mmCIF file of N, CA and C in Angstrom:
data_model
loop_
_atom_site.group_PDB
_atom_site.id
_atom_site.type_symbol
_atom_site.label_atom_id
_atom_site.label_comp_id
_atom_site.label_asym_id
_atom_site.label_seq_id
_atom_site.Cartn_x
_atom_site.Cartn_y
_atom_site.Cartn_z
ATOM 1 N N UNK K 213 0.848 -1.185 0.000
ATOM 2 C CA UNK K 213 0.000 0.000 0.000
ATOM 3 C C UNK K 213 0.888 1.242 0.000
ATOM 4 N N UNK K 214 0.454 2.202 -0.907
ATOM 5 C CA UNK K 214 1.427 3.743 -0.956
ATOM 6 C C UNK K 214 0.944 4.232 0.560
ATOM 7 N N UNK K 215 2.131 5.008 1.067
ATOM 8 C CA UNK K 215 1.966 5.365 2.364
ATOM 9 C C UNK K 215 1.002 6.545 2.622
ATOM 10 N N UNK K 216 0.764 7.340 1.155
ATOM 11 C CA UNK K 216 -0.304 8.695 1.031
ATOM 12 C C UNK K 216 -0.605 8.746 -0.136
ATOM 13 N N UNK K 217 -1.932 8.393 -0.071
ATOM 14 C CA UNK K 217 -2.529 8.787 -1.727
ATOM 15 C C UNK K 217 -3.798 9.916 -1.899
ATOM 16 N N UNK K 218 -3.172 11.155 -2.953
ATOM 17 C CA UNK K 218 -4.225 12.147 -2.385
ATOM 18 C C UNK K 218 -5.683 11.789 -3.704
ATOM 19 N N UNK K 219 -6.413 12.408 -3.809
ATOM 20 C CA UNK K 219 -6.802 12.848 -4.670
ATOM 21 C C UNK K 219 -7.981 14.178 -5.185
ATOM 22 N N UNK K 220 -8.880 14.692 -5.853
ATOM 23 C CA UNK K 220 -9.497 15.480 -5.529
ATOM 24 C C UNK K 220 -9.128 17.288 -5.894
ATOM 25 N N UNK K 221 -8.195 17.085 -6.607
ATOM 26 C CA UNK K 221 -7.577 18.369 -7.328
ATOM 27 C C UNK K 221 -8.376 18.732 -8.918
ATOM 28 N N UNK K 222 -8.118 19.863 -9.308
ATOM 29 C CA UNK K 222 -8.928 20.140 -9.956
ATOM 30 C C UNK K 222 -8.896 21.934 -11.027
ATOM 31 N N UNK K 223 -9.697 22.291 -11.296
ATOM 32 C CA UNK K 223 -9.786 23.414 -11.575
ATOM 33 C C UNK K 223 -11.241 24.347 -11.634
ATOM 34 N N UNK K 224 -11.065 25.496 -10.598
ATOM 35 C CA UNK K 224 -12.144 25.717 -10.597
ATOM 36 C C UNK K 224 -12.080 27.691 -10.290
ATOM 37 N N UNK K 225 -13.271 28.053 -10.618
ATOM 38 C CA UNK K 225 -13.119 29.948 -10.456
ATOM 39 C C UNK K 225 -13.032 30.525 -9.150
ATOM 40 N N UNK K 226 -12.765 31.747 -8.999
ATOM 41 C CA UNK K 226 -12.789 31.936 -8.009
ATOM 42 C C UNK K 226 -14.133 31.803 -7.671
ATOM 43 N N UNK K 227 -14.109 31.847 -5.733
ATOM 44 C CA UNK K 227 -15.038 31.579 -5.102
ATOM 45 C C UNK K 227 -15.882 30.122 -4.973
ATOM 46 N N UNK K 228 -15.111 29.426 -5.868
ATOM 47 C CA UNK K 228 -15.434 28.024 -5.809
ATOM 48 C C UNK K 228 -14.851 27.127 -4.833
ATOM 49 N N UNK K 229 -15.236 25.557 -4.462
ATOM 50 C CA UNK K 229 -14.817 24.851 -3.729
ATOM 51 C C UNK K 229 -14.099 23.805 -3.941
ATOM 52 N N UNK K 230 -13.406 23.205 -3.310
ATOM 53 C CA UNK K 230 -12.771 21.618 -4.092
ATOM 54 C C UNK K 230 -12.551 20.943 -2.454
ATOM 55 N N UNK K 231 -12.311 20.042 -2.486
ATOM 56 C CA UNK K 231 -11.798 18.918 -1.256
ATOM 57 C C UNK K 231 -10.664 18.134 -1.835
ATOM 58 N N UNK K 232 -9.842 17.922 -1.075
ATOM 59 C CA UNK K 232 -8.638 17.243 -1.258
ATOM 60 C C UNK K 232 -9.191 16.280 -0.097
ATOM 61 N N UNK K 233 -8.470 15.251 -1.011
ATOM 62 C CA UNK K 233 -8.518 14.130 0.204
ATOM 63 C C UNK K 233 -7.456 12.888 0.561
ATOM 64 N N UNK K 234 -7.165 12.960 1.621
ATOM 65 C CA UNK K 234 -5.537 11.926 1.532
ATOM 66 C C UNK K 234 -5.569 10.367 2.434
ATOM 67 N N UNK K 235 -5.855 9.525 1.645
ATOM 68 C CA UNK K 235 -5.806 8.055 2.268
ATOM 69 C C UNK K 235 -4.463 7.515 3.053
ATOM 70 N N UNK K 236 -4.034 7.766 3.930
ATOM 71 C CA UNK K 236 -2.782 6.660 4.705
ATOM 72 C C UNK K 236 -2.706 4.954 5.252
ATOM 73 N N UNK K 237 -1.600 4.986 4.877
ATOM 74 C CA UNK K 237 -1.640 3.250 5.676
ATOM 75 C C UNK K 237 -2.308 3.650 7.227
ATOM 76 N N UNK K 238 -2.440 2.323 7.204
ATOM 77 C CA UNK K 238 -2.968 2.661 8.882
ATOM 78 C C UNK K 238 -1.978 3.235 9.969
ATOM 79 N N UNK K 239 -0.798 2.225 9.453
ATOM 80 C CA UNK K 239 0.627 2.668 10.686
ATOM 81 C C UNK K 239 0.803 4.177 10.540
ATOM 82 N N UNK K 240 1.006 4.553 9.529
ATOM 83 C CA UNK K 240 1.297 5.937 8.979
ATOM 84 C C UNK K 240 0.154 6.994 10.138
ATOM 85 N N UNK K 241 -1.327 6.487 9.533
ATOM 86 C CA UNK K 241 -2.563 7.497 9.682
ATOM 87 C C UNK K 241 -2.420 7.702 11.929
ATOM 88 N N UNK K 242 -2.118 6.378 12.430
ATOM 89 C CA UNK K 242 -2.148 6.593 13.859
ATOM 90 C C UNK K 242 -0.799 7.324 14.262
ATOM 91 N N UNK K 243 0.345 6.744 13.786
ATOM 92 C CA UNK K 243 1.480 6.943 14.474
ATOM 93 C C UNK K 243 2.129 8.752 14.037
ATOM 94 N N UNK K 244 1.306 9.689 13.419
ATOM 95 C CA UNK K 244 2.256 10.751 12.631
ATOM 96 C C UNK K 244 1.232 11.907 12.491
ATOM 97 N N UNK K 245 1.979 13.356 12.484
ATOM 98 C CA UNK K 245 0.861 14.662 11.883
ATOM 99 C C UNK K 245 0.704 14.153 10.559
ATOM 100 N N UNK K 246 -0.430 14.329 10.314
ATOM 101 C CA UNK K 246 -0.788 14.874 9.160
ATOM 102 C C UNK K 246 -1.457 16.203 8.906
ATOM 103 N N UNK K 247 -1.446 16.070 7.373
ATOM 104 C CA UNK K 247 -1.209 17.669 6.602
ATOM 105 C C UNK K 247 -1.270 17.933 5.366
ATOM 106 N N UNK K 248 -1.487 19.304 5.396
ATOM 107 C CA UNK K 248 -1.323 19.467 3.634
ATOM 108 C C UNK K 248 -0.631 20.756 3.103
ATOM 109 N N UNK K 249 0.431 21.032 2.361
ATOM 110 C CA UNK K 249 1.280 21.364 2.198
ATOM 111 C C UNK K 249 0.896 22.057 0.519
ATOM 112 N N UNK K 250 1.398 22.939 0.200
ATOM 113 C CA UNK K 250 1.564 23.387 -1.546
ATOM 114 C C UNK K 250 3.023 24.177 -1.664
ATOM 115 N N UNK K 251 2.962 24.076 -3.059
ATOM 116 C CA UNK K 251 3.893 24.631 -3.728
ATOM 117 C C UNK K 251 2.947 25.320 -5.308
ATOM 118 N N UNK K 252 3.313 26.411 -4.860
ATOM 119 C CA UNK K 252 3.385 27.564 -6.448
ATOM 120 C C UNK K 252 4.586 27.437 -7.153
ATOM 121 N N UNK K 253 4.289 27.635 -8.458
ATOM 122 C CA UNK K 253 5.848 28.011 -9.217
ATOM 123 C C UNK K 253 6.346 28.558 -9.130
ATOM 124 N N UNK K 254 7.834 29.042 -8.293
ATOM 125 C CA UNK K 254 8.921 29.601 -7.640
ATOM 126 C C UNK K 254 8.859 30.048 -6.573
ATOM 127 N N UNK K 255 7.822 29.098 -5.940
ATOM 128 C CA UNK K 255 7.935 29.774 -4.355
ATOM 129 C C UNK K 255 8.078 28.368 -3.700
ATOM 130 N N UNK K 256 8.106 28.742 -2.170
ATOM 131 C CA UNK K 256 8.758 27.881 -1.353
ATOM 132 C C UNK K 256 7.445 26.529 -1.035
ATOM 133 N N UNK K 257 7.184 25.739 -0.691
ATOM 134 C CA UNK K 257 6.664 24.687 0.078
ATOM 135 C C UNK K 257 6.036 25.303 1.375
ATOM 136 N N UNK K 258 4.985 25.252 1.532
ATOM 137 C CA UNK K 258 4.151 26.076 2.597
ATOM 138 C C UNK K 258 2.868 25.449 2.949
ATOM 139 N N UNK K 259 3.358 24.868 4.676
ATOM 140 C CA UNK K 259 2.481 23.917 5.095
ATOM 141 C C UNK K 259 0.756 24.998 5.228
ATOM 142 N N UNK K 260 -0.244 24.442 4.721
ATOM 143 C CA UNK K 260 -1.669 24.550 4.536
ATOM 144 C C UNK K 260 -2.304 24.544 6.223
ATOM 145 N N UNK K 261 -2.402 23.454 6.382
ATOM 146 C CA UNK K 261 -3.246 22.837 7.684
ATOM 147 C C UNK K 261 -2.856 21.893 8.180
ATOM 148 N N UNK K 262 -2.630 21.401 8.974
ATOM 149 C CA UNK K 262 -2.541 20.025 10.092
ATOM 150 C C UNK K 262 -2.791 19.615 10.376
ATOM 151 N N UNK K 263 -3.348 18.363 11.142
ATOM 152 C CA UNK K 263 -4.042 17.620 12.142
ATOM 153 C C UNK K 263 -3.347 17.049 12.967
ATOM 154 N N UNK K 264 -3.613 16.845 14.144
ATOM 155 C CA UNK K 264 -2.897 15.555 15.343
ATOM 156 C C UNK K 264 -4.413 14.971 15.330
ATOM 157 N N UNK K 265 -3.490 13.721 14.169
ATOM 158 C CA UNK K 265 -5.018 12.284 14.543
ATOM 159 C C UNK K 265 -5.125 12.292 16.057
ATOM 160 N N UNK K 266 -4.644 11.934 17.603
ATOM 161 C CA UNK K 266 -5.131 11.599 18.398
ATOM 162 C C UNK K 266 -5.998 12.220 18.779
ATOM 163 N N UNK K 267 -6.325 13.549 18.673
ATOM 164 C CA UNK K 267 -7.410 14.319 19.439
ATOM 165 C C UNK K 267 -8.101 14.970 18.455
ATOM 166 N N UNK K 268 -7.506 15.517 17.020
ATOM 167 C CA UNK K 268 -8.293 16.021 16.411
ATOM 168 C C UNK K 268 -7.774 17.899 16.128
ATOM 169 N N UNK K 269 -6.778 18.148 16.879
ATOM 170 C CA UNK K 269 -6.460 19.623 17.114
ATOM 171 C C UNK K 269 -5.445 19.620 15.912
ATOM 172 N N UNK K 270 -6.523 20.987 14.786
ATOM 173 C CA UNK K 270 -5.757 21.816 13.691
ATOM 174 C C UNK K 270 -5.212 22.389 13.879
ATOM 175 N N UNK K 271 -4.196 23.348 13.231
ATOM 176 C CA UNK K 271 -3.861 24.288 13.091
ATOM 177 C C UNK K 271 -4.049 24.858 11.227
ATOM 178 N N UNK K 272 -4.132 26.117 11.189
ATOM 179 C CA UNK K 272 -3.740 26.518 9.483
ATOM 180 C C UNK K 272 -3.108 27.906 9.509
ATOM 181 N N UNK K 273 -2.473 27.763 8.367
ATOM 182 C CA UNK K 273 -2.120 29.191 7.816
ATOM 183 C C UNK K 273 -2.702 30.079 8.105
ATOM 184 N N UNK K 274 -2.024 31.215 8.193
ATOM 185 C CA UNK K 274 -3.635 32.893 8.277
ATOM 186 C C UNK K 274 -4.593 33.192 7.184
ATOM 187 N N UNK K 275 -4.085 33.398 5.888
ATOM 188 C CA UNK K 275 -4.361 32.890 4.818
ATOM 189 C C UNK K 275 -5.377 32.240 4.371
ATOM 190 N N UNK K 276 -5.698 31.393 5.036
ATOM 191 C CA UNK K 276 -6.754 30.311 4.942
ATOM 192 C C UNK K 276 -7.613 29.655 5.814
ATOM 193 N N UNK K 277 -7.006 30.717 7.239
ATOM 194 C CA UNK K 277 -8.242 30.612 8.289
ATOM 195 C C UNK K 277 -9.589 31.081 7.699
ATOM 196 N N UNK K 278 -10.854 30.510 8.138
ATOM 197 C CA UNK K 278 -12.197 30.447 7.732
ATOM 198 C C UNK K 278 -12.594 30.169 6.472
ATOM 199 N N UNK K 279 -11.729 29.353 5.388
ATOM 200 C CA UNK K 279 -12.367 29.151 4.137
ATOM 201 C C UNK K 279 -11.696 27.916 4.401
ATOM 202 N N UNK K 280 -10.472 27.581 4.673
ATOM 203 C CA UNK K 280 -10.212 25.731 4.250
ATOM 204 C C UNK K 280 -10.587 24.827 6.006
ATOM 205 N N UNK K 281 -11.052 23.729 5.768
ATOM 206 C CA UNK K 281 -11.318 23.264 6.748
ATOM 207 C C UNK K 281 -10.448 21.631 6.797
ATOM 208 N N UNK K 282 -9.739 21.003 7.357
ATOM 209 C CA UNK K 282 -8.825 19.421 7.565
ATOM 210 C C UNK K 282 -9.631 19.174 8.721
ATOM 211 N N UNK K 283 -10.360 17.538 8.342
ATOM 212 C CA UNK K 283 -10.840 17.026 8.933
ATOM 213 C C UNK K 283 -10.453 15.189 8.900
ATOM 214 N N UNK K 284 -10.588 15.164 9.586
ATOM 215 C CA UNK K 284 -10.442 13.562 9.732
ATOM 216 C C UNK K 284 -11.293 12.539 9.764
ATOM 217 N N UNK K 285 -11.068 10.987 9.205
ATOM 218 C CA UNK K 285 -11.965 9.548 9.388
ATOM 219 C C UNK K 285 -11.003 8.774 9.798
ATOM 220 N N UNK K 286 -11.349 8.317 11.037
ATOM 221 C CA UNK K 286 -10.129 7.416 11.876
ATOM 222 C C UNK K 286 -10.761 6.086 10.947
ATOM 223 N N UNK K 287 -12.132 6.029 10.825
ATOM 224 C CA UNK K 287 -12.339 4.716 10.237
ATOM 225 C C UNK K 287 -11.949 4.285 8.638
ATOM 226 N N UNK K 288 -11.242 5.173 8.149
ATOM 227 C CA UNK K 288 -10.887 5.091 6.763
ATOM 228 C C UNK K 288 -9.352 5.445 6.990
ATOM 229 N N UNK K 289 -9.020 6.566 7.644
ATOM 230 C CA UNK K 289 -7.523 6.555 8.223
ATOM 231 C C UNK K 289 -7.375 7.648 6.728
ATOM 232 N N UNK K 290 -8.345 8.782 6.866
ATOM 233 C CA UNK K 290 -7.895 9.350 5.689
ATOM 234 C C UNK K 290 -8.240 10.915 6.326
ATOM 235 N N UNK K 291 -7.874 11.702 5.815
ATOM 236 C CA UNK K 291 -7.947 13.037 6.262
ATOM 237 C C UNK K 291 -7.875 14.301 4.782
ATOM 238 N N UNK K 292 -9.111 14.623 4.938
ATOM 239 C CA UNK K 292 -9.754 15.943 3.890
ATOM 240 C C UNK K 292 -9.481 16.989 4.430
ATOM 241 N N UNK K 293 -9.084 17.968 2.972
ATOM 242 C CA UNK K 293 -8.726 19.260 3.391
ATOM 243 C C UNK K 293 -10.356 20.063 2.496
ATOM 244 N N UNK K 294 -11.197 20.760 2.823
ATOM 245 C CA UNK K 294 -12.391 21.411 2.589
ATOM 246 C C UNK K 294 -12.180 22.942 1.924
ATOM 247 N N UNK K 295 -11.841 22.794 0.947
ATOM 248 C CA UNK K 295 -11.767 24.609 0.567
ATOM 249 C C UNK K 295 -12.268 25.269 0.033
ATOM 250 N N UNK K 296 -12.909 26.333 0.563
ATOM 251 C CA UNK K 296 -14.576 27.161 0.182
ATOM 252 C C UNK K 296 -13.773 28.152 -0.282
ATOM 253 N N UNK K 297 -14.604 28.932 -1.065
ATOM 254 C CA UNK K 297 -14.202 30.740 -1.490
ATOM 255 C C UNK K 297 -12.629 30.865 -1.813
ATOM 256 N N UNK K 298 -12.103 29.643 -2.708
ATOM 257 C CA UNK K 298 -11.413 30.086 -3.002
ATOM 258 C C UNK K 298 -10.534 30.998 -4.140
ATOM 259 N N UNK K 299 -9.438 31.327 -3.775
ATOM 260 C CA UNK K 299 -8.899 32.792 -4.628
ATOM 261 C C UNK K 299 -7.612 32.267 -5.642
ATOM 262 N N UNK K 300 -7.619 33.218 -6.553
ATOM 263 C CA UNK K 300 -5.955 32.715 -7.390
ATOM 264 C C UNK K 300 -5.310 32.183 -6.361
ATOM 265 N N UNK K 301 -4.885 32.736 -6.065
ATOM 266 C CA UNK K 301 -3.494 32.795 -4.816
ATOM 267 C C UNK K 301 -3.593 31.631 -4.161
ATOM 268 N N UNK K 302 -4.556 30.842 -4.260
ATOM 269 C CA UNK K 302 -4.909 29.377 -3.598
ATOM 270 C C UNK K 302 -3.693 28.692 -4.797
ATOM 271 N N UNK K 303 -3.975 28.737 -6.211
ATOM 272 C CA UNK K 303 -3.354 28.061 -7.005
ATOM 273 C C UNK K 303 -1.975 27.771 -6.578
ATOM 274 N N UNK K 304 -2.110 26.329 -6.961
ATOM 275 C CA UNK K 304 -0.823 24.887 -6.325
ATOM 276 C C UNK K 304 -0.943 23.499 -6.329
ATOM 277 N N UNK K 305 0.350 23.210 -6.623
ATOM 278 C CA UNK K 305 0.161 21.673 -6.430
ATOM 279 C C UNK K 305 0.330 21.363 -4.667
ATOM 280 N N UNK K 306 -0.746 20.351 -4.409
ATOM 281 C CA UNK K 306 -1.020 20.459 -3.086
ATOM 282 C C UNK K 306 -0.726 18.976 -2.488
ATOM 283 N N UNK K 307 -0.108 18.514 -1.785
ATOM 284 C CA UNK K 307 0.599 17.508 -1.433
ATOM 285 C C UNK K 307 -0.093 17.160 0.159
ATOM 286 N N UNK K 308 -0.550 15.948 0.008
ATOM 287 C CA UNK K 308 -0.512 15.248 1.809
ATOM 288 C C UNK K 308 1.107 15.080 2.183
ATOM 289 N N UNK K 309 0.916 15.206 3.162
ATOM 290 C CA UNK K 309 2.543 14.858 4.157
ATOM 291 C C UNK K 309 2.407 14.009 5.808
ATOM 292 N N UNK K 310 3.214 13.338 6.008
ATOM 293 C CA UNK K 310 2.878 12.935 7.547
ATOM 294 C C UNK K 310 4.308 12.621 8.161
ATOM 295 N N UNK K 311 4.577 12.988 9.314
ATOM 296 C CA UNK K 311 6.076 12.976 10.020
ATOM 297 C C UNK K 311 5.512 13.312 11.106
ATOM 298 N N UNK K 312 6.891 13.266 12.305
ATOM 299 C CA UNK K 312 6.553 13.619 13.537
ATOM 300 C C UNK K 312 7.689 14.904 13.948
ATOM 301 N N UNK K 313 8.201 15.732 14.605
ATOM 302 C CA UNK K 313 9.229 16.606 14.792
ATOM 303 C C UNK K 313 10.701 15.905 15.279
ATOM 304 N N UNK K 314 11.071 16.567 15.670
ATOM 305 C CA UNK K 314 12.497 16.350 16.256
ATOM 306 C C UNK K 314 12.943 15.396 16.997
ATOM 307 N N UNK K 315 11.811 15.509 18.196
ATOM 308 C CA UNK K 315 11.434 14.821 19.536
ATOM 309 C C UNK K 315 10.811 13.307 19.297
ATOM 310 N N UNK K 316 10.748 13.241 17.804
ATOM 311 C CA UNK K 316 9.403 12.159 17.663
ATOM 312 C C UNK K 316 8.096 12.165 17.785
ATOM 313 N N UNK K 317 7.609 13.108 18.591
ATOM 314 C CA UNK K 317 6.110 13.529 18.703
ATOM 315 C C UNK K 317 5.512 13.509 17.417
ATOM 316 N N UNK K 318 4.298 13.305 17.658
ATOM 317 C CA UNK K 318 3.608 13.535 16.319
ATOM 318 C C UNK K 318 2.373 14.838 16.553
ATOM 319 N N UNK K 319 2.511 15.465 17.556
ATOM 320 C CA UNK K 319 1.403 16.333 17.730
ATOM 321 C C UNK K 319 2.110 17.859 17.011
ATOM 322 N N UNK K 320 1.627 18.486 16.386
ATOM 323 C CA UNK K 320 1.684 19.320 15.419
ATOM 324 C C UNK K 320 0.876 20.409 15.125
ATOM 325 N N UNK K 321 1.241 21.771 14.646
ATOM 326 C CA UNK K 321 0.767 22.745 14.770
ATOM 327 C C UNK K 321 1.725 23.687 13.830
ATOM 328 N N UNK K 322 1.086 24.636 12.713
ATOM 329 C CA UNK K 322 1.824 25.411 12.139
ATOM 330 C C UNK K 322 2.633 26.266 12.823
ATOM 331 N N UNK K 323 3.885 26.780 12.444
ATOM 332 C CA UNK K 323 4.311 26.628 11.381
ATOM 333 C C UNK K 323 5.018 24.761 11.302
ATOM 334 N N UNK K 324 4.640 23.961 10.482
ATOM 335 C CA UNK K 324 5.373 22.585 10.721
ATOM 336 C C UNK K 324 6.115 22.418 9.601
ATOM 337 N N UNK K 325 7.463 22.536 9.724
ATOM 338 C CA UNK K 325 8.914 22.282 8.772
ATOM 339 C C UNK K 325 8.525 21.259 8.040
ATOM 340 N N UNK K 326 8.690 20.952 6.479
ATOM 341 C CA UNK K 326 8.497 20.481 5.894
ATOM 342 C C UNK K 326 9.401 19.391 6.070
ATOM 343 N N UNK K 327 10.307 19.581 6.912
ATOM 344 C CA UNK K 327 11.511 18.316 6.691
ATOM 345 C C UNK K 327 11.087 17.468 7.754
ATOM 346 N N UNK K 328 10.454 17.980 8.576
ATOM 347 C CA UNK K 328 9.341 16.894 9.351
ATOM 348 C C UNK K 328 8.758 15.724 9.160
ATOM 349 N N UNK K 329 8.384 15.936 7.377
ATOM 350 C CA UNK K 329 7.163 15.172 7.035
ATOM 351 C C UNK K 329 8.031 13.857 6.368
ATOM 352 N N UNK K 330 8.068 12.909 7.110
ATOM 353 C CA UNK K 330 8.887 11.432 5.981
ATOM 354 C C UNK K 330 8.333 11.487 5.290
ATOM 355 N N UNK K 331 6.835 11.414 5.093
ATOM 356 C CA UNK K 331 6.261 10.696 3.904
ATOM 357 C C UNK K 331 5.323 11.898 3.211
ATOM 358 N N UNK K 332 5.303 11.847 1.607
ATOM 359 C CA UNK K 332 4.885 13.047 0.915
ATOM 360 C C UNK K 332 3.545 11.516 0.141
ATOM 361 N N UNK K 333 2.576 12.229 -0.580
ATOM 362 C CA UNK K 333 2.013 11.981 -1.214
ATOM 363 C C UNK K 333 2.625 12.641 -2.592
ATOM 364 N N UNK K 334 1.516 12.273 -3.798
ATOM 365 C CA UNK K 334 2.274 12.424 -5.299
ATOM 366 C C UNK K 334 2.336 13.799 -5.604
ATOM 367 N N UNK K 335 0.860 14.435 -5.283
ATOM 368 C CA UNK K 335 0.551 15.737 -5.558
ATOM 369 C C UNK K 335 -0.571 15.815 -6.244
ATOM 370 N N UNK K 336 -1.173 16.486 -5.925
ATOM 371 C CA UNK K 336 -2.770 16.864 -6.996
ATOM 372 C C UNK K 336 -2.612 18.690 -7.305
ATOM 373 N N UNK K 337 -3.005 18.820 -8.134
ATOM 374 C CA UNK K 337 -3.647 20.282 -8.896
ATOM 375 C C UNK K 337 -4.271 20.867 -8.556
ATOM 376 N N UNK K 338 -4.408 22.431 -8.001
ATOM 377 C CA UNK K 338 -5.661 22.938 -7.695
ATOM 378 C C UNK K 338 -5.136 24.307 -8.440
ATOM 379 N N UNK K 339 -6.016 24.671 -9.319
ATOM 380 C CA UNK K 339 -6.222 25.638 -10.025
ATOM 381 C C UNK K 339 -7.233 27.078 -10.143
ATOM 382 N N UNK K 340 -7.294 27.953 -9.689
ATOM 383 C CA UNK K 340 -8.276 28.892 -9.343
ATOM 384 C C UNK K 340 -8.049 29.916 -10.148
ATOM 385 N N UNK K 341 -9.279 30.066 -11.324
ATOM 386 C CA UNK K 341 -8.913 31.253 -12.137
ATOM 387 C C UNK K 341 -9.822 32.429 -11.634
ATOM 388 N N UNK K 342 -9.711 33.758 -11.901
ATOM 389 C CA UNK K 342 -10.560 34.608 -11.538
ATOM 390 C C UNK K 342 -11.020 34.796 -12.759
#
């Protein structure tokens, strides 16, 4: 089994919605943050939102407080990212990620270093034209 498989990318106008959604192994989905991460063309890797599967506590970007929502299914071991009203500036390839920090912990909260994350998913498309 791939350790993150996203899918759910797309293209759509502004003010429109899309869901990303990222399936993990099970070991992966209990033991690690998960997250979702993008990249624009020539800019840096910039973690989205977070989750700590054990309890459920997000964090996100400023950016994208009150329009994207990461939610979780312990019974599928998969975790959706929800994004309403969104703008150009959303446009990116948008990647699941899951790692734990320094310490090993897996509880997590932006800003979370990308070098954190062992495991990347492939990448999906999200496209927002105005």
């Amino acid at each position: 089994q791939e350790p993150l498989v996203e899918s759910g990318g797309g293209s759509v106008q502004a003010g429109g919605s899309l869901t990303l959604t990222c399936v993990a192994s099970p070991s992966i989905y209990k033991t690690n943050c998960l997250g979702w991460f993008r990249q624009a063309p020539g800019k840096e890797r910039e973690g989205v939102a977070v989750i700590y599967t054990a309890d459920g506590d997000t964090s996100y970007i400023s950016s994208v407080k009150g329009r994207f929502t990461i939610s979780q299914d312990n019974a599928r071991n998969t975790v959706s990212l929800q994004m309403n009203n969104l703008k150009p500036e959303d446009t990116a390839m948008y990647y699941c990620a899951a790692g734990r920090d320094e310490y090993g912990s897996s509880w997590c909260a932006l800003p979370w270093p990308a070098r954190y994350n062992r495991y990347w998913g492939q990448g999906t498309q999200v496209t927002v034209s105005s």
